[in-house]
Coordinates of C-alpha atoms and ligand atoms in Angstrom, one line a residue:
X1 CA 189.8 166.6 117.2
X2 CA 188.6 164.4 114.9
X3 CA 185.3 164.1 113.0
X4 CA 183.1 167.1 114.6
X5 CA 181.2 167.7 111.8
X6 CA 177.7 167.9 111.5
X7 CA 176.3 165.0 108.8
X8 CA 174.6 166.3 105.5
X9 CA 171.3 165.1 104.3
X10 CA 170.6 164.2 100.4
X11 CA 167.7 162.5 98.9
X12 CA 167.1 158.7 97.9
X13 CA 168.0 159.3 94.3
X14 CA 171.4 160.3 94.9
X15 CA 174.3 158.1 94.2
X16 CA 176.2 157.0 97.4
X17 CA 180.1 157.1 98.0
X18 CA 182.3 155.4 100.2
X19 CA 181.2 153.4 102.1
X20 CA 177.2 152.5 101.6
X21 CA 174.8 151.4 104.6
X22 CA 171.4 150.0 104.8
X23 CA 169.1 148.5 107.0
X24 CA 167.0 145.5 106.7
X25 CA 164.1 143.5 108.9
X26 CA 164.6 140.5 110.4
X27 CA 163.6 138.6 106.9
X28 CA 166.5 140.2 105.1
X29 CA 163.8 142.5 103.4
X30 CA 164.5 146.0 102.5
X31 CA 162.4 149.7 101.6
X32 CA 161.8 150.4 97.8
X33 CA 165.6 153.0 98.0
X34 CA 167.6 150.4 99.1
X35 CA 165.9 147.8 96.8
X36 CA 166.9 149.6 94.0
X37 CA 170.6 150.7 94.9
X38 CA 170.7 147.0 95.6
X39 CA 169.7 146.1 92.1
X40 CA 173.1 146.5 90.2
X41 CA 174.0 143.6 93.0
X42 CA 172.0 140.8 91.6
X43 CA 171.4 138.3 94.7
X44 CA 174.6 139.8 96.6
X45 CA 173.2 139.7 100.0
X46 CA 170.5 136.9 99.9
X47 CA 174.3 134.6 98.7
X48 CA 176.9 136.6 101.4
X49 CA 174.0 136.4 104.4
X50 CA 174.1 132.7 105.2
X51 CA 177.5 132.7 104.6
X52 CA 177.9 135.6 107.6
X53 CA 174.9 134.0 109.6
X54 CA 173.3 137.1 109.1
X55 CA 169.5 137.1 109.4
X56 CA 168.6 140.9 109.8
X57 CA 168.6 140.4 113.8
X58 CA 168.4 143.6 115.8
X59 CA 171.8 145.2 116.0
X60 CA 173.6 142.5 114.2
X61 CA 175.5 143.8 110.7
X62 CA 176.9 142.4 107.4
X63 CA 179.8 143.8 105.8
X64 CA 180.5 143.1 102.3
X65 CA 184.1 144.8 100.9
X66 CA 184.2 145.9 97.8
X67 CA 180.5 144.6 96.7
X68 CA 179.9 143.5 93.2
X69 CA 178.3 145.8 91.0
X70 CA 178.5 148.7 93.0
X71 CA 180.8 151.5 92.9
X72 CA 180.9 152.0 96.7
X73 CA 183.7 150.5 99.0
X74 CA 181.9 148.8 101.2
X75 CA 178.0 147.8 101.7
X76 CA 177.1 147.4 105.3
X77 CA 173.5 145.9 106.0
X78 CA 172.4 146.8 109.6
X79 CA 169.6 144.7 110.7
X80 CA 167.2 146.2 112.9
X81 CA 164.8 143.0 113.5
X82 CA 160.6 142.8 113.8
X83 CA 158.7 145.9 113.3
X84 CA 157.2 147.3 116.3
X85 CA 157.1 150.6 118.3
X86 CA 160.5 152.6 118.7
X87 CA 161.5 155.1 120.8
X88 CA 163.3 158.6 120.2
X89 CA 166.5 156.4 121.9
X90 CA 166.2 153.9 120.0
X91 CA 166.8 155.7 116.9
X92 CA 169.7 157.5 118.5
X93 CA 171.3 154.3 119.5
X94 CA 170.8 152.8 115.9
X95 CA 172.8 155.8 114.6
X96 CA 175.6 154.9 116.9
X97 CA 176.0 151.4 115.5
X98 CA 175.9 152.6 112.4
X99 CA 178.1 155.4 112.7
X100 CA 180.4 152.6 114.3
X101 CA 180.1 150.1 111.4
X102 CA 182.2 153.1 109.0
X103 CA 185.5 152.4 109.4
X104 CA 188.1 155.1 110.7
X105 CA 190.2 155.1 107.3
X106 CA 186.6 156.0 105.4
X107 CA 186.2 159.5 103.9
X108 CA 182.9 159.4 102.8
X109 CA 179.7 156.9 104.2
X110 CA 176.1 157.2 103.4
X111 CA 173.6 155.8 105.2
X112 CA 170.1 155.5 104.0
X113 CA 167.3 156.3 106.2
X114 CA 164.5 154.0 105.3
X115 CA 163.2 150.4 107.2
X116 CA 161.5 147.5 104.9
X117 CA 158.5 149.9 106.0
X118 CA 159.4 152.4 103.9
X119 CA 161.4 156.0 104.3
X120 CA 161.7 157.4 108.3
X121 CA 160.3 160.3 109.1
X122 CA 162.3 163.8 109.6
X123 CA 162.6 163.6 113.9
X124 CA 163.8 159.5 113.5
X125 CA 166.3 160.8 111.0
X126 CA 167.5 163.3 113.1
X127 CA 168.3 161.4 116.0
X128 CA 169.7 159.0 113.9
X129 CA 171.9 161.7 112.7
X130 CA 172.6 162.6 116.7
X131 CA 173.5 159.3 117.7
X132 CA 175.9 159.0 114.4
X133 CA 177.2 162.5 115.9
X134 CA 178.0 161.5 119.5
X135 CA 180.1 158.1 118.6
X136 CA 181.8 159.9 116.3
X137 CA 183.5 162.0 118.8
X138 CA 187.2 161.2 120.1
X139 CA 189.2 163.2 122.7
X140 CA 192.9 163.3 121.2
X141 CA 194.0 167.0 121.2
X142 CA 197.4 165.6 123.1
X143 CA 198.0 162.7 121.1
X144 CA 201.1 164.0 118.7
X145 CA 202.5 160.6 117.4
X146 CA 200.7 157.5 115.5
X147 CA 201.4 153.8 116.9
X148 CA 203.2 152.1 114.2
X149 CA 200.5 150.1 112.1
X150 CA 198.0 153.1 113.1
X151 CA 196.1 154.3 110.1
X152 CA 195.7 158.3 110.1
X153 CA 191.8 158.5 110.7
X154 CA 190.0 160.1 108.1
X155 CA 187.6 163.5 108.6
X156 CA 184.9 161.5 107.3
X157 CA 181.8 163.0 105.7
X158 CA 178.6 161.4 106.7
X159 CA 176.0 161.8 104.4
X160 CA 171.6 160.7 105.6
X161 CA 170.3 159.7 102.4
X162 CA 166.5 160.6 103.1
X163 CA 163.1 161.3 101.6
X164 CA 162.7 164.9 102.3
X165 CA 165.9 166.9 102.5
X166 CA 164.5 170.3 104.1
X167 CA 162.1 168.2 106.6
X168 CA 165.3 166.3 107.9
X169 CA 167.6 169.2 107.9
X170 CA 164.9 171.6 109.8
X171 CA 164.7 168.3 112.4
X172 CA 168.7 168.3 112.9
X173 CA 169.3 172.1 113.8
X174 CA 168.4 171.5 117.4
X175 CA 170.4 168.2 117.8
X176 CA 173.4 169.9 116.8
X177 CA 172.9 172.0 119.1
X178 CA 172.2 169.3 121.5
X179 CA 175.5 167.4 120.2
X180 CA 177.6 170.4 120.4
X181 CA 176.6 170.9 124.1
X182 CA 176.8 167.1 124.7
X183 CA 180.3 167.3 123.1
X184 CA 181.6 170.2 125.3
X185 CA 180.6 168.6 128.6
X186 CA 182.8 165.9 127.4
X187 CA 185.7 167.6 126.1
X188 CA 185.4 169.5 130.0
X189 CA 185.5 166.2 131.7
X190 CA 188.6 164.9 129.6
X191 CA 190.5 167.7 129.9
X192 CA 193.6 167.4 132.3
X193 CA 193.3 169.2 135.7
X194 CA 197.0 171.1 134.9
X195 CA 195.0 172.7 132.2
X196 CA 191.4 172.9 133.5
X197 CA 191.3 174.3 137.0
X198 CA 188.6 176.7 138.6
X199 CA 189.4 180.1 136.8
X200 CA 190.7 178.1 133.2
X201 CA 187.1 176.7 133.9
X202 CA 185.4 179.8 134.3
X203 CA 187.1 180.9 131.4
X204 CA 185.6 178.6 129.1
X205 CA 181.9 179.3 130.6
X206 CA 182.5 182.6 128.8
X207 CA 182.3 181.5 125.3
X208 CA 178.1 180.4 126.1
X209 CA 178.0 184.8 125.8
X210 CA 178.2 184.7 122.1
X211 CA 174.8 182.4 122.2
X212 CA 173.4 185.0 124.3
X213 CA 173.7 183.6 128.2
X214 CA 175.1 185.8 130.8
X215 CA 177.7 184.6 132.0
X216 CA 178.7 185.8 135.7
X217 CA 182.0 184.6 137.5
X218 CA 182.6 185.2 141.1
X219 CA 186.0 184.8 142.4
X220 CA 187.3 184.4 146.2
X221 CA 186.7 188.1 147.1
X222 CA 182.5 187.8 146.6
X223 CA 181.9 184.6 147.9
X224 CA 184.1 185.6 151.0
X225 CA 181.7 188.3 151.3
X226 CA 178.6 186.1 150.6
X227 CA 179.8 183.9 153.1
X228 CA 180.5 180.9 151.0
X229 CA 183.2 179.2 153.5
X230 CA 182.1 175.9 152.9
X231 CA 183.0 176.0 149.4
X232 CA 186.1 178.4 150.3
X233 CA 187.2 175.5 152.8
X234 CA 187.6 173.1 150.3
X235 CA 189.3 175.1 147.8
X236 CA 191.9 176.6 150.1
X237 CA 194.6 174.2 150.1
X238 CA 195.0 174.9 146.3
X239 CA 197.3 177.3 144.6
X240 CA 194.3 177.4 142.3
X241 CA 191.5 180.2 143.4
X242 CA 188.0 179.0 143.7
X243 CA 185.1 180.4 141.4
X244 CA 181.6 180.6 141.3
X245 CA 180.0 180.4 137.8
X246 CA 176.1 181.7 137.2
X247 CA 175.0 181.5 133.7
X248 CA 171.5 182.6 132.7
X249 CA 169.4 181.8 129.5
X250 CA 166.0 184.1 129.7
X251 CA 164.6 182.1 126.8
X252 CA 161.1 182.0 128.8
X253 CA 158.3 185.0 129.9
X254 CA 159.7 187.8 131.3
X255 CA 160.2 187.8 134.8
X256 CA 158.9 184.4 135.8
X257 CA 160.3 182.3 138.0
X258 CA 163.4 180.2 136.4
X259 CA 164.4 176.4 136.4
X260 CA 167.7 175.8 138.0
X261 CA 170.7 173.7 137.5
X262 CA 173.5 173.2 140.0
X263 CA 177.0 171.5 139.8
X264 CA 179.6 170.1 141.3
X265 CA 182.8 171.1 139.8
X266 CA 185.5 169.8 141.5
X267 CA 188.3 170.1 139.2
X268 CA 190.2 167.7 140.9
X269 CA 189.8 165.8 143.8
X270 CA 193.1 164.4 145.6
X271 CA 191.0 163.7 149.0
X272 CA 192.8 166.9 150.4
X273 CA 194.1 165.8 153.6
X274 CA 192.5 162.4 153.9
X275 CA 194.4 161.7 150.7
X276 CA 193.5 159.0 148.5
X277 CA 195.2 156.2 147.9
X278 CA 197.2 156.4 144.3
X279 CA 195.9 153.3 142.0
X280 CA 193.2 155.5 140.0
X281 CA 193.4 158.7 141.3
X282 CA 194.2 160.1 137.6
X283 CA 190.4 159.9 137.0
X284 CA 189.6 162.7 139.8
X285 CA 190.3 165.0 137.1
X286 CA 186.4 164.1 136.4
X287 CA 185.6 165.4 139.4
X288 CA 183.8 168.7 137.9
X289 CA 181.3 166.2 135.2
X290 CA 178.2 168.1 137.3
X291 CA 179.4 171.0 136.4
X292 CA 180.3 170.4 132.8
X293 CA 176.8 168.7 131.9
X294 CA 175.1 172.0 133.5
X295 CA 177.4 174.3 130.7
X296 CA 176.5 171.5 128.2
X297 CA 172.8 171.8 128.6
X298 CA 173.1 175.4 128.8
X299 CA 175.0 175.9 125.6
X300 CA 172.2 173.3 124.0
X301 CA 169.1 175.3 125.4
X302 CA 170.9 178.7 124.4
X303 CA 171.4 176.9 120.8
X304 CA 167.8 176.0 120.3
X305 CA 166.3 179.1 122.2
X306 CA 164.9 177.6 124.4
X307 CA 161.2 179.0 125.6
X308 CA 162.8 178.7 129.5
X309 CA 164.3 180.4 132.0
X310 CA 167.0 178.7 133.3
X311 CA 169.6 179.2 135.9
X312 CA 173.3 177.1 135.3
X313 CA 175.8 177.6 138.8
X314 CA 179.0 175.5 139.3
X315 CA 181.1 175.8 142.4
X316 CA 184.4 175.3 140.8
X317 CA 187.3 174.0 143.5
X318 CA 190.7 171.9 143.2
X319 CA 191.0 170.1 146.6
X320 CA 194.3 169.9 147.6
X321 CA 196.4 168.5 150.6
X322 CA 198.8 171.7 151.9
X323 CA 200.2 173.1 154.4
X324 CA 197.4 175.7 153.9
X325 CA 194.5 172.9 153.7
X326 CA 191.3 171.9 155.7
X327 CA 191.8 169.5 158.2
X328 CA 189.6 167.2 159.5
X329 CA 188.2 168.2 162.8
X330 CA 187.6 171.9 161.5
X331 CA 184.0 173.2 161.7
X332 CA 183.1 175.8 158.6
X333 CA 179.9 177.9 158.1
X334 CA 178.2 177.6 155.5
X335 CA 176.6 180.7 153.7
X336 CA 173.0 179.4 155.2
X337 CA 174.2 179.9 158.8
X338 CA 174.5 176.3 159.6
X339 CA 177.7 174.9 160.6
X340 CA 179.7 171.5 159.1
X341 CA 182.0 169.6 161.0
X342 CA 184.7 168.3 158.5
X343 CA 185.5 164.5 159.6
X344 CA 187.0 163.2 156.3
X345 CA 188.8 166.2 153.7
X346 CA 187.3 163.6 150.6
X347 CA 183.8 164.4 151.3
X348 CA 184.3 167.5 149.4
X349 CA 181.6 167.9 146.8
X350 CA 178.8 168.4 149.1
X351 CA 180.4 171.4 151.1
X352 CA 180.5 172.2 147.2
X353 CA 177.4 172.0 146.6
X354 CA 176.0 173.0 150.3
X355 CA 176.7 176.8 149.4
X356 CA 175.7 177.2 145.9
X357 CA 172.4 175.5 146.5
X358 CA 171.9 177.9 149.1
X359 CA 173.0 180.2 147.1
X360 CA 170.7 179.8 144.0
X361 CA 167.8 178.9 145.9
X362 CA 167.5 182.1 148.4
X363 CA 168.8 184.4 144.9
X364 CA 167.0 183.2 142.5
X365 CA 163.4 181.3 144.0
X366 CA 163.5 178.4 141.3
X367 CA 160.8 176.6 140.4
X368 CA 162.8 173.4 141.3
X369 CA 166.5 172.7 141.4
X370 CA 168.2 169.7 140.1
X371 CA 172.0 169.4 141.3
X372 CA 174.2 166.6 139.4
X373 CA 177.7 165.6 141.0
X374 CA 180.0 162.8 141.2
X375 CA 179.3 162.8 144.7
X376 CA 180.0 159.1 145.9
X377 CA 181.9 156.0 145.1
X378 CA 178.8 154.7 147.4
X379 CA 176.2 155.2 144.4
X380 CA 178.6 153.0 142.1
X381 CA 178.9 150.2 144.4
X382 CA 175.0 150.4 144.6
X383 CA 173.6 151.3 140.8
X384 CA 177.3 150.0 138.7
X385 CA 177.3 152.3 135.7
X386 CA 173.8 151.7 134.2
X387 CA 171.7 154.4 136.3
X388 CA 172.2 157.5 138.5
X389 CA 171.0 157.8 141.9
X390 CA 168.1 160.3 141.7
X391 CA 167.5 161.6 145.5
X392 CA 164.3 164.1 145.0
X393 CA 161.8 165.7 148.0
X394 CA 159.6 165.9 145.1
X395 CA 157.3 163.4 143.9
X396 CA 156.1 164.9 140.5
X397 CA 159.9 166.1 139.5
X398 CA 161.4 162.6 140.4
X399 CA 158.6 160.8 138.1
X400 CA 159.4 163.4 135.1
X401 CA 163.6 162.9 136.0
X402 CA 162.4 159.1 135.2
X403 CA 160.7 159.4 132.4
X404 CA 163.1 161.4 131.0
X405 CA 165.8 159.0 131.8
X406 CA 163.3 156.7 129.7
X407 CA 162.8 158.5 126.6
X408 CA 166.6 159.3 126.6
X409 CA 168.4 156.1 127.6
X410 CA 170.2 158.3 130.6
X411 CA 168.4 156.5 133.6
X412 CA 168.0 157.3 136.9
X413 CA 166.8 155.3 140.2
X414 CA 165.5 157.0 142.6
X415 CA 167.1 156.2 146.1
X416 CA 165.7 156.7 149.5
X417 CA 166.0 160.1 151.9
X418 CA 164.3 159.9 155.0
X419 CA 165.3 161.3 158.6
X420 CA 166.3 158.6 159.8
X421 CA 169.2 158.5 158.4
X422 CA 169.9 162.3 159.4
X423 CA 171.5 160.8 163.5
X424 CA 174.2 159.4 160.9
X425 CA 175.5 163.0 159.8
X426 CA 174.9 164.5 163.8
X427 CA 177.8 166.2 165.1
X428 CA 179.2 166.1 168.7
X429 CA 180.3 170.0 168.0
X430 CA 178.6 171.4 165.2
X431 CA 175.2 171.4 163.3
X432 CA 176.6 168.1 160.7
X433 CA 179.2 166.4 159.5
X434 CA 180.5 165.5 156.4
X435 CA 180.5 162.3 156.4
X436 CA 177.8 159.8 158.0
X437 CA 180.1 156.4 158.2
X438 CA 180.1 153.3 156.1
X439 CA 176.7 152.2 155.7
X440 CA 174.5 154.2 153.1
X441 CA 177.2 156.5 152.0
X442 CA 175.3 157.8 148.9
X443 CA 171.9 158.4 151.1
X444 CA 173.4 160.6 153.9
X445 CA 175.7 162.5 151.3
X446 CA 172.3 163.2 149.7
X447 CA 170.6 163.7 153.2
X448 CA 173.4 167.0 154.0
X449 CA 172.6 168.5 150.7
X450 CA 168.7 168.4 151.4
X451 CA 169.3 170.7 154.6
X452 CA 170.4 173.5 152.3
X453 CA 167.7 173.1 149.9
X454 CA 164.6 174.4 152.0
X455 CA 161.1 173.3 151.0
X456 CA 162.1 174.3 146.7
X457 CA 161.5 171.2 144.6
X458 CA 164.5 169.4 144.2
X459 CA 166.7 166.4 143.0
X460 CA 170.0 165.5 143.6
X461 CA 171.6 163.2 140.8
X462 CA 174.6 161.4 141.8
X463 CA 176.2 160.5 138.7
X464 CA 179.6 159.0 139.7
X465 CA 179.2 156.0 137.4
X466 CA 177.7 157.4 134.8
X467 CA 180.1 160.1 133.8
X468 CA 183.0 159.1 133.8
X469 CA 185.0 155.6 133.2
X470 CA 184.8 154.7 130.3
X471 CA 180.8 154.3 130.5
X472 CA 180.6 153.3 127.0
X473 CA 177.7 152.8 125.0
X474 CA 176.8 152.7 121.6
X475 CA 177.0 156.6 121.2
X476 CA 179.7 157.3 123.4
X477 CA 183.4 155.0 123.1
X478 CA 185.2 157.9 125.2
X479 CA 186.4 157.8 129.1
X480 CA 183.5 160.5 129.4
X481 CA 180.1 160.3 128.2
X482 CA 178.8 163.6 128.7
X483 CA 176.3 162.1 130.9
X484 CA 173.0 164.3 131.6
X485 CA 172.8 167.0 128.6
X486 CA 169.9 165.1 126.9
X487 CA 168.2 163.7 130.2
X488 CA 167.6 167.5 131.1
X489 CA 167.2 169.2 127.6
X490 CA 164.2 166.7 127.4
X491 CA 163.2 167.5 130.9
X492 CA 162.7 170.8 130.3
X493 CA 161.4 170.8 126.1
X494 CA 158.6 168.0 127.9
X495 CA 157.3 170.1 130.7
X496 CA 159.1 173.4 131.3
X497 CA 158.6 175.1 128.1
X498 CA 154.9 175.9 127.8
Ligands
BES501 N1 184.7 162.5 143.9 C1 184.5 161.4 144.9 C2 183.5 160.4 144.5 C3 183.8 159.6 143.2 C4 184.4 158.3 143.3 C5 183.5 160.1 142.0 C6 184.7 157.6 142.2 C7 183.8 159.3 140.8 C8 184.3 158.1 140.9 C9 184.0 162.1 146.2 O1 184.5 163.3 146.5 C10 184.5 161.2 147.3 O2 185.7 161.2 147.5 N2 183.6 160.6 148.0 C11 184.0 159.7 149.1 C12 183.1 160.1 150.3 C13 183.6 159.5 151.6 C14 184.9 160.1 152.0 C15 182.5 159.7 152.6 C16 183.7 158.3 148.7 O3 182.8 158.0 148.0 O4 184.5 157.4 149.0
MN502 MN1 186.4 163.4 147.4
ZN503 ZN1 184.9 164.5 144.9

């Protein structure tokens, strides 16, 4: 894995290494630091900025190799335009492009955290620090061999020059924890399905005990008994078992009600018996990015002890064609009593999801649940790879989802339920079916979950774009983007924390 670590924080006055980055206003002016590590450099950048057509726009940068006068490598000028208000994101982004401005072969960078306005305070470094974190991250634990040409990349040490060393270091400790949470629900998502099926899965849940979560795994045996068989139908055309995971962080008062997080976890998704056709199927072993954003978020909430309590379940499923598979036509009840008329195998995550809403809502009597799944290719075709659909029966939880989608740059849209569109998903032999035809595919997937969520607050995220694909941004250049650990850490640290 390369470049995990957590950056380092030093003051102003320390000398930098490597490679050395600044950032100036749109008038190529700089803070009093960078000033004077720029003095050694005469008019360096005022002479090399024409020459680049460099003006100190937002997000554009100037790289000068081997700069005159200074020791360092490299000096890299990010410009970061007019002064005006910025958000929390918007310092996380920044980090990313600068983060992304070191180049792989680098051992050592520092950045220096100050604007023409002066030094940044401790909570802009530290998401700075974050967003440097998340682009940093690469998936290559199978790669064995280099391409020829293909420099070795370095474990590079990031260093934040800033004003207060203590104040920003404090400010990082629970964005590591976010980034280390952020980090796992990506490694889960890239991880093959040959090595990452339901019980392998479960497996990995376990290491959230050593931060203090209990960690409870049901296999096939205890949801038989609970009466799970809509999950069980799925899963039982795979030589892989099925498993429920519950994890549970009592961060908050003792005995009140929790806050709960549902996922879908289908750890790979072949279409069962309505297989899919082969040109991209590979990526179905995404399938389960639900489930590994609600162990992501729980290992950053059990990181920061978080004041909370908070319920994590994945359904965890391989859906498999077989001799031993569901087929469509068969009718399974669900562990709420109602019965599902299967009409297409590949509608699989909400027969998922059917039961362990159920099953966390009737258990547990959450304040709200929020379930997040790769649910449809319908939400794609509608929202691209910018937003999630957000389905919520609650007004006040929908507008906080959004905010939070906001304040975090993981947005959501919130997307019609109504019961109208419930006659698409009536059966001629049972109480549904899975599937409600062409038109609206995301809205009547959303519509069956709702009839297993009762009158508890709740949103459905559909995050089939978002999660997987290559989504990249500035903080994430990986297939998976760990989509949804931040939108719901700040969720619950705005309003759920009191
Ligand atoms: N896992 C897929 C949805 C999906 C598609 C996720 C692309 C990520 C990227 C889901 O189980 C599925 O197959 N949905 C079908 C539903 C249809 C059969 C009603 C779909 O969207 O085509
Ligand atoms: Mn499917
Ligand atoms: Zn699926």
């Amino acid at each position: 894995m390369a470049d995990t670590h957590n950056p380092g924080f030093a003051p102003f006055s320390a000398s930098p290494k490597g490679v050395l980055i600044l950032f100036c206003n749109d008038g190529l002016k700089f803070g009093p630091a960078a000033r004077k590590l720029l003095t050694p450099t005469g008019d360096l950048v005022q002479r090399a900025a024409p020459a680049d057509r460099f003006t100190g726009k937002s997000g554009s940068a100037l790289d000068i190799v081997a700069p005159a006068g200074l020791t360092v490598t490299r000096l890299v000028v990010i410009g970061v335009g007019k002064a005006g208000k910025r958000s929390s994101a918007d310092f996380v982004k920044l980090g990313g492009i600068a983060r992304g401005k070191v180049p792989s072969v680098a051992t050592e960078a520092t950045i220096v955290t100050e604007f023409a306005s002066g030094a940044l305070r401790p909570d802009q470094v530290a998401d700075l620090a974050l967003g440097a974190t998340l682009r940093a991250y690469s998936f290559d634990r199978y790669k064995t061999k280099r391409r020829e040409g293909e420099d070795k990349p370095a474990d590079t040490r990031i260093t934040f020059a800033v004003a207060n060393v203590a104040a920003a270091e404090k400010a990082f400790v629970p964005r590591a924890g976010l980034a280390a949470g952020v980090r796992l629900a990506r490694d889960l998502v890239n991880e093959p399905a040959n090595v990452l099926f339901p019980e392998e899965f479960a497996k990995r849940c376990g290491a959230l005990k050593k931060l203090g979560v209990v960690v409870e795994v049901l296999d096939v045996a205890a949801m038989t008994k609970l009466g799970m068989h809509s999950l069980l139908g799925v899963g039982q055309g795979s030589a892989h078992d099925s498993r429920m995971v519950v994890m549970r962080w009592n961060g908050g008062k003792k005995g009140a009600a929790p806050i709960a997080f549902i996922g879908k976890g289908v750890c790979f998704d072949t279409g069962g018996i309505s297989i899919k056709p082969a040109a991209g199927m590979e990526d179905m072993k995404g399938d389960m990015a639900g489930a590994a954003c609600v162990v992501g978020l729980m290992h950053a909430l059990a990181s920061r002890k978080a004041k909370a309590n908070v319920v994590g379940a994945i359904g965890l499923v391989e859906n498999m064609p077989d001799g031993k598979a569901q087929r469509p036509g068969d009718i399974v009840k669900t562990m709420s009593g109602q019965t599902i008329e299967i009409i297409n195998t590949d509608a699989e995550g909400r027969l998922v999801l059917a039961d362990v809403l159920h099953y966390v809502n009737t258990r547990y009597k959450p304040r709200f649940m929020v379930n997040l799944a790769t649910l449809t290719g319908a939400i794609i075709v509608a929202l691209g790879q910018e937003y999630a659909g957000m389905f919520s029966n609650d007004d006040r939880l929908a507008e906080r989802l959004t905010r939070a989608g906001e304040a975090t740059a993981e947005k959501v849209w919130r997307m019609p339920l109504s019961p109208e569109y419930d006659k698409m998903i009536d059966s001629k032999f049972a109480d549904m079916k899975n599937t409600g035809g062409r038109y609206g595919g995301a809205i009547t997937a959303a519509q069956l979950l709702q009839r297993f969520v009762d009158k508890t607050p709740w949103a459905h995220l559909d995050i089939a774009g978002t999660a997987l694909g290559s989504p990249q941004t500035d903080i994430n250049k990986s297939w998976s983007s760990g989509w949804g650990v931040r939108l719901l850490d700040r969720l619950i640290a705005e309003h759920y924390e009191k």
